[in-house]
Coordinates of C-alpha atoms and ligand atoms in Angstrom, one line a residue:
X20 CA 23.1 77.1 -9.9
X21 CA 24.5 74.4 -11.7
X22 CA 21.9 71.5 -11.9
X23 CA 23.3 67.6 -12.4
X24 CA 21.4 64.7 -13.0
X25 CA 22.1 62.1 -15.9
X26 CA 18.6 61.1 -17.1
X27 CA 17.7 56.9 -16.7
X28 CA 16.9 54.8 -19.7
X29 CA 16.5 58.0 -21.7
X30 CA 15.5 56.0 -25.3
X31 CA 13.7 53.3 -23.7
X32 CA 11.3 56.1 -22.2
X33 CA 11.0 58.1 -25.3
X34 CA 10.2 54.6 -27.6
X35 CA 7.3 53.6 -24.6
X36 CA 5.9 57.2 -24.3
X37 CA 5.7 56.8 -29.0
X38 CA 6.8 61.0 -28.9
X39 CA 5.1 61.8 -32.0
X40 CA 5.6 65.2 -33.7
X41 CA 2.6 67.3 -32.7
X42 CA 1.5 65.6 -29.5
X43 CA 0.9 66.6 -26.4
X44 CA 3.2 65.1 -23.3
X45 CA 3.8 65.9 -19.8
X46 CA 6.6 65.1 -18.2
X47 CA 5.4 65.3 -14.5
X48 CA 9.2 65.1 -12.8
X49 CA 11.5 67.4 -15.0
X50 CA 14.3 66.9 -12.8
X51 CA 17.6 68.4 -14.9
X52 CA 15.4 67.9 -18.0
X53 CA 17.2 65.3 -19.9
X54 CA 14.3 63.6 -20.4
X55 CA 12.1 66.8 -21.4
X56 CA 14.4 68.0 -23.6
X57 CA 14.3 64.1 -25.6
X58 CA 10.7 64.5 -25.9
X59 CA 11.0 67.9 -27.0
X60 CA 13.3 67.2 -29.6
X61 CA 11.3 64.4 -30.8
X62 CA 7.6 66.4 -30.8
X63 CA 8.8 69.9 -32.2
X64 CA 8.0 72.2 -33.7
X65 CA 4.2 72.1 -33.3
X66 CA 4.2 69.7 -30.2
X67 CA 3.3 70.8 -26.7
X68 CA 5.2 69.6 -23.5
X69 CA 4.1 70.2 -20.2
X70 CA 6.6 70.3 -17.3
X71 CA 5.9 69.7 -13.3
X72 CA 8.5 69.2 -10.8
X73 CA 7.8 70.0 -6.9
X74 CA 11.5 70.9 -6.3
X75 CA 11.9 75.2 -7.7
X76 CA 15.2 74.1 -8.6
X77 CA 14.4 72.2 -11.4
X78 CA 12.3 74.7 -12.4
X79 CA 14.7 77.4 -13.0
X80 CA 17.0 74.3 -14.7
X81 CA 14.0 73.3 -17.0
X82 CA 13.6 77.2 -18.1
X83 CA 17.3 77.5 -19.3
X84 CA 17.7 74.4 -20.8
X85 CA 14.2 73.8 -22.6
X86 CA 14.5 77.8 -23.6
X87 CA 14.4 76.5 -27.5
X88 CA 11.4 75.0 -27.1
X89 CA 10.2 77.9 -24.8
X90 CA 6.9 78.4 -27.0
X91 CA 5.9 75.4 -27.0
X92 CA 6.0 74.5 -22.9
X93 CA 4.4 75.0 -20.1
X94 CA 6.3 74.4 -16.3
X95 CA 4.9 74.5 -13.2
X96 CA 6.3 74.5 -9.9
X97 CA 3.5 71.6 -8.2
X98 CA 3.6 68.1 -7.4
X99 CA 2.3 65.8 -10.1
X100 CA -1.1 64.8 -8.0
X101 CA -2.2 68.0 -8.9
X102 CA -1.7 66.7 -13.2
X103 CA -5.9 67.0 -13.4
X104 CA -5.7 70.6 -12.2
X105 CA -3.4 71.8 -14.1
X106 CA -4.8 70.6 -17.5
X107 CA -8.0 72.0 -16.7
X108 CA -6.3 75.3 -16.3
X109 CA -4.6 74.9 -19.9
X110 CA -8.2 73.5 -21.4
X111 CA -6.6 70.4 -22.0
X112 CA -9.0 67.3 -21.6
X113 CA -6.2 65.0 -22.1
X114 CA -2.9 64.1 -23.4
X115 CA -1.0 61.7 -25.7
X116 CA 1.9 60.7 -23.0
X117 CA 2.9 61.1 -19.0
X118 CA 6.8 60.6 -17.9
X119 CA 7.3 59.5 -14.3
X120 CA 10.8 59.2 -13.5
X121 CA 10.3 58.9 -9.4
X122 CA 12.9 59.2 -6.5
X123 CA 15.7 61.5 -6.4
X124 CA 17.5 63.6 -8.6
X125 CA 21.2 63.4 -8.4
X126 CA 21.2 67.6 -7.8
X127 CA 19.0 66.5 -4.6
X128 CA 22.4 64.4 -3.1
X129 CA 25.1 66.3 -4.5
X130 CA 24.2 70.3 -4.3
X131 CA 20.8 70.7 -3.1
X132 CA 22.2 71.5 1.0
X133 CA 19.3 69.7 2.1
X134 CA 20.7 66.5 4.0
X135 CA 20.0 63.9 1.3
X136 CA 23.2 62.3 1.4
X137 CA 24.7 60.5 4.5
X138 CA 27.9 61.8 2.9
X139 CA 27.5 65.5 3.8
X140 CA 26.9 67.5 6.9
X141 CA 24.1 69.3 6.4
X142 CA 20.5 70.3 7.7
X143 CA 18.5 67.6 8.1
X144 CA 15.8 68.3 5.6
X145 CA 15.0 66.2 3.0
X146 CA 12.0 68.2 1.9
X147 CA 11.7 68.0 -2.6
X148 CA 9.6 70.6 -2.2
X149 CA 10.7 73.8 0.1
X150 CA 7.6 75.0 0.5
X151 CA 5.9 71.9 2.5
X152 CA 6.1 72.2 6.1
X153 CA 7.5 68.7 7.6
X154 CA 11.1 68.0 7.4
X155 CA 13.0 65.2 8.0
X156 CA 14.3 66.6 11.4
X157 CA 10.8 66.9 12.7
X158 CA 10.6 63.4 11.9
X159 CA 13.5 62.5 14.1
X160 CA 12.9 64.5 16.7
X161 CA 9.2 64.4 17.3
X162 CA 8.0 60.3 16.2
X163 CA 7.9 57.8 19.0
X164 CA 10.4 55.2 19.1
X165 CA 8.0 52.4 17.7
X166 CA 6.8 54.9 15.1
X167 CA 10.6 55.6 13.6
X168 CA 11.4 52.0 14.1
X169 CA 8.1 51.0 11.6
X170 CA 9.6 53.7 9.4
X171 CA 13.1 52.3 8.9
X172 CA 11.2 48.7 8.5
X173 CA 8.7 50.0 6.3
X174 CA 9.9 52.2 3.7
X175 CA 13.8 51.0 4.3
X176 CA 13.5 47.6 5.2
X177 CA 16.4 48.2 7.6
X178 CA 17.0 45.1 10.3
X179 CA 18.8 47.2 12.6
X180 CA 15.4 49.3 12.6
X181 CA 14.7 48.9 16.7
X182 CA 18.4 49.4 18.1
X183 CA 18.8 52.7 15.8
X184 CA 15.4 53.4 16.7
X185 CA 16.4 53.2 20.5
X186 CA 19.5 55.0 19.8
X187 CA 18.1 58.2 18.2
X188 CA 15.8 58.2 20.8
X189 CA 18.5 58.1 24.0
X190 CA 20.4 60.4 22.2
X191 CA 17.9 63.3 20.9
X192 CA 17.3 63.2 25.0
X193 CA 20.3 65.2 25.0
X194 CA 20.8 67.0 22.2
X195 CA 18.8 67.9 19.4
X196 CA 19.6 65.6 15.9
X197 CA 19.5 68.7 13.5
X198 CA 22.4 67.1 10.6
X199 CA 22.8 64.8 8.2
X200 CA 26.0 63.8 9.8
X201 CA 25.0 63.7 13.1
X202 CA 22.3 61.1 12.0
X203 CA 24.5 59.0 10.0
X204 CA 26.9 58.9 13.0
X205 CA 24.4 57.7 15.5
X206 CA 23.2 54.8 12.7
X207 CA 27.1 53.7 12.4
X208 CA 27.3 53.5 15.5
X209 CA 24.3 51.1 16.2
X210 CA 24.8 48.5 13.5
X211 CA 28.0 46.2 14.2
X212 CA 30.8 46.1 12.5
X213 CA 31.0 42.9 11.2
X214 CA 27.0 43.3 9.9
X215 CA 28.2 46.8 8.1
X216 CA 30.7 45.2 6.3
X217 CA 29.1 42.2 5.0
X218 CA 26.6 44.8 3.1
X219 CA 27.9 46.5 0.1
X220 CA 25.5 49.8 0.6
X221 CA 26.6 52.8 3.7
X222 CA 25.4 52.0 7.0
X223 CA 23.1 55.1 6.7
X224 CA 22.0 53.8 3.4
X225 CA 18.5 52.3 4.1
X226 CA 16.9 55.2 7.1
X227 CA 18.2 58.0 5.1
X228 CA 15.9 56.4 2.1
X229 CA 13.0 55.6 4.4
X230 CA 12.9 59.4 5.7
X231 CA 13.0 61.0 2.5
X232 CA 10.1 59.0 1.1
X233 CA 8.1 60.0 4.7
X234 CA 8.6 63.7 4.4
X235 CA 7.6 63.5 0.6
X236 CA 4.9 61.3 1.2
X237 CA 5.8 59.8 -2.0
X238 CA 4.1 56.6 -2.2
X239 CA 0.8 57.9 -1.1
X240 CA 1.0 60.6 -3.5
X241 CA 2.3 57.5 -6.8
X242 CA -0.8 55.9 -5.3
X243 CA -3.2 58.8 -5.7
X244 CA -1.5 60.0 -9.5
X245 CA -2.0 56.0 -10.6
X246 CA -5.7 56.4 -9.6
X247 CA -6.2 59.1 -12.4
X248 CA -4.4 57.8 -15.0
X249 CA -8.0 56.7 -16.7
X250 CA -8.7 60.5 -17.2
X251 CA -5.4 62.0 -18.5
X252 CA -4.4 60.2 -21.1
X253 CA -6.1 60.3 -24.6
X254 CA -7.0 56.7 -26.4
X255 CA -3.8 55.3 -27.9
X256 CA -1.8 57.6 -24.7
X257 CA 1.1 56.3 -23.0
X258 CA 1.9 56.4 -19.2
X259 CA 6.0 55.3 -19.0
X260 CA 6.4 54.9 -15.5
X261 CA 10.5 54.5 -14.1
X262 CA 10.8 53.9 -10.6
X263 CA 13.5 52.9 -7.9
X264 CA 11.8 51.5 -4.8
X265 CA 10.8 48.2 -4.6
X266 CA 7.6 49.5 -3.1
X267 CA 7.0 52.1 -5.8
X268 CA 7.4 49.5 -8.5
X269 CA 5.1 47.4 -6.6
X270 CA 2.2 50.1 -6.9
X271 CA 2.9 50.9 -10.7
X272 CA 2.6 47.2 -11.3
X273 CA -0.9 46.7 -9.5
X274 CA -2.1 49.7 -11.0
X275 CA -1.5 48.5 -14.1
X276 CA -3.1 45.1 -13.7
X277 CA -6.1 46.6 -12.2
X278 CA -6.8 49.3 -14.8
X279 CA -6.0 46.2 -17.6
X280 CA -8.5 43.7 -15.9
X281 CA -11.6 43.1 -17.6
X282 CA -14.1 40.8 -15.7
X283 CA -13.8 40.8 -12.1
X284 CA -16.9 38.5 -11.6
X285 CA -16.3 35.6 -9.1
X286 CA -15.5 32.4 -10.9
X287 CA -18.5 30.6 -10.1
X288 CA -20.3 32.6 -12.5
X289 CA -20.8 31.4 -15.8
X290 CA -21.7 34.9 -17.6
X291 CA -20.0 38.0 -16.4
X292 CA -22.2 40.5 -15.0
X293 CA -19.7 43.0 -14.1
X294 CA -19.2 44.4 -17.8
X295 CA -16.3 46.0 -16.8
X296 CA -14.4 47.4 -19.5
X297 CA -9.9 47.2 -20.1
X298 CA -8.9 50.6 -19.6
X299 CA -5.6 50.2 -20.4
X300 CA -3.0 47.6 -21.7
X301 CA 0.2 46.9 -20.4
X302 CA 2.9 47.2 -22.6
X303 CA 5.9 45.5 -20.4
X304 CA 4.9 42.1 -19.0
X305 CA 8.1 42.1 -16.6
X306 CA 9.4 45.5 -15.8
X307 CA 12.1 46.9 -18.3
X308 CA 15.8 47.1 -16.7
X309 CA 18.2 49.3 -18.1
X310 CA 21.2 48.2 -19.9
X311 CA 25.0 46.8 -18.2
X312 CA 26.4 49.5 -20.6
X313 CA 23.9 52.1 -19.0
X314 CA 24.6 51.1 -15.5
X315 CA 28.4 51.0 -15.7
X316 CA 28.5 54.3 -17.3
X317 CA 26.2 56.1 -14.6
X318 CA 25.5 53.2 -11.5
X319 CA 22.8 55.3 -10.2
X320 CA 20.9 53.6 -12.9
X321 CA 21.5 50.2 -11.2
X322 CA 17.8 49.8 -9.8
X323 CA 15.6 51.3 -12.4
X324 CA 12.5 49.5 -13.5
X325 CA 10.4 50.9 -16.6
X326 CA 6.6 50.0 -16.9
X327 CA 4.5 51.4 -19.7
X328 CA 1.0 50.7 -20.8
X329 CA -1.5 52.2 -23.4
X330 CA -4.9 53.3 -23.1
X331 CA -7.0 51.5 -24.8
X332 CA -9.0 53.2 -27.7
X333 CA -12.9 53.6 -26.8
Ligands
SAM423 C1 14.9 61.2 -10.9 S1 14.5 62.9 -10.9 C2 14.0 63.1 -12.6 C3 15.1 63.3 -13.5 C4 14.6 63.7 -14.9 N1 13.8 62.7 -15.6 C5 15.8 64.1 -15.8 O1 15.8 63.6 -17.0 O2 16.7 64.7 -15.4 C6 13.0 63.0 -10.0 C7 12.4 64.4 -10.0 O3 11.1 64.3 -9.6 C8 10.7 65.3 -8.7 N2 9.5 64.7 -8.0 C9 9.5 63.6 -7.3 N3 8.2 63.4 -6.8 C10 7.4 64.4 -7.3 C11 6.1 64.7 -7.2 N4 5.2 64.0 -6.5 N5 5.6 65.8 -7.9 C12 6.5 66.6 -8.6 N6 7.8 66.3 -8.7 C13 8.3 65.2 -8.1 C14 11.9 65.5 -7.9 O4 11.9 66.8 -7.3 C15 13.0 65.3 -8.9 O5 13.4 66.5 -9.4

């Protein structure tokens, strides 16, 4: 299996995560582990990097190419909420730095077979992880009309939610939707002309994004990581967060703010009684974007934010 993915603001991650020789990081979505194999580089020989992805191909990717650094890593096939579980298992209390970098890989669109892409016909999956049971064809054939119509507006904010909505519905009447193709047909055909070509995305674009983030369930599951953040990291550890949803960014960033507020007594009060404590500070006021030279050369790039904070030392 041949394994692509060009990793995203690749130096700006390994300057926010401070890779110093010795430490301990976890990069919690290996993906085609380009960005692993920067941290390895950077924290060899005596570091220790520990490697999650939920997809089993990245897995077998990340054991060929970190194989120099074989000693030093650990990889497991798991989805990052399960971080705390896993370091108990290593009798690790903590670690010096945790890599996010959400969404997609670009093995997901191009080779997986698993329906990402509007631009192949294939089974309508959408499933990161193999093993989970809901797919992305369950989705369209089983939710209510008003329940896939909240979807698209939700997690695609697509204004052609209802009518495609409607559509899939009529049509799944008939025939079962069980391809990517089929899918992206029916959502051309609902949106008119002159609206599809005033946008510069696919027609498909927007529902094909909303459905994959529904059957991973992935921002419940950045929620639920974010709360733990407090625990994992060491004083002085770095969490380097790069996302590319609008909505993921949005939890990162209050995240951040909350775990970097001190006093949350009302303003009426002249003392604060609260004696809550900064648990971390934010290290990018505004999000970190990456570079024209970075997006021309790999446009995938194009909506990348970086956040990154410290934890403060107790
Ligand atoms: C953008 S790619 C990462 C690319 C990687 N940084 C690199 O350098 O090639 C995102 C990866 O995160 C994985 N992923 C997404 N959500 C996850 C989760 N909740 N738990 C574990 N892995 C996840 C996906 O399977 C995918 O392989």
């Amino acid at each position: 299996m041949r394994y692509h993915h060009i990793p995203v603001m690749s130096e700006e991650a390994i300057y926010y995560l401070n890779c110093i020789p010795g430490n301990i990081y976890v990069d919690c979505t290996l993906g085609g582990s380009g960005h692993a194999n920067a941290i390895c580089k950077k924290i060899m020989p005596d570091g220790l990097l520990i490697g999650i992805d939920q997809d089993i191909d990245a897995i077998q990717n990340a054991k060929k190419v970190l194989k120099p650094f074989e000693l030093n890593i650990h990889l497991f096939h798991s989805n990052f909420i399960h971080l705390p579980d896993l370091l108990n298992q290593l009798n690790i209390p903590a670690v010096d730095g945790i890599l996010l970098d959400l969404g997609l890989s670009a093995h997901h669109l191009e080779s997986s077979g698993r329906g990402f892409s509007f631009k192949r016909d294939e089974p309508l999956d959408m499933r990161m992880d193999i093993t989970a049971t809901i797919t992305a064809k369950d989705i369209i054939n089983t939710y209510k009309e008003k329940e896939l119509s909240e979807l698209f507006k939700r997690y695609g904010e697509e204004r052609w939610a209802s009518p495609i909505a409607k559509r899939i519905i009529k049509d799944r009447a008939h025939q079962r939707i069980k391809t990517s193709s089929q899918l992206a047909d029916i959502i051309s055909s609902v949106i008119p002309k002159r609206a599809a070509l005033t946008r510069k995305i696919h027609p498909a674009t927007r529902v094909f994004m909303a459905l994959r983030i529904a059957v991973n369930k992935e921002l419940e599951r950045l929620d639920a990581f974010m709360e733990n953040i407090p625990l994992l990291l060491k004083p002085k550890g770095r969490l380097c967060v790069i996302s590319y949803h609008s909505l993921e960014d949005r939890i990162v960033k209050h995240w951040i703010k909350n775990l970097a507020t001190e006093c949350v007594c009302p303003k009426e009060i002249p003392k604060c009684i609260c004696n809550r404590k900064k648990i971390v500070r934010s290290m990018t006021k505004k999000a970190v974007r990456p570079k024209e030279k970075e997006i021309e050369l790999n446009p995938s790039a194009r909506s990348a934010k970086l956040r990154a904070a410290e934890k403060i030392s107790e």
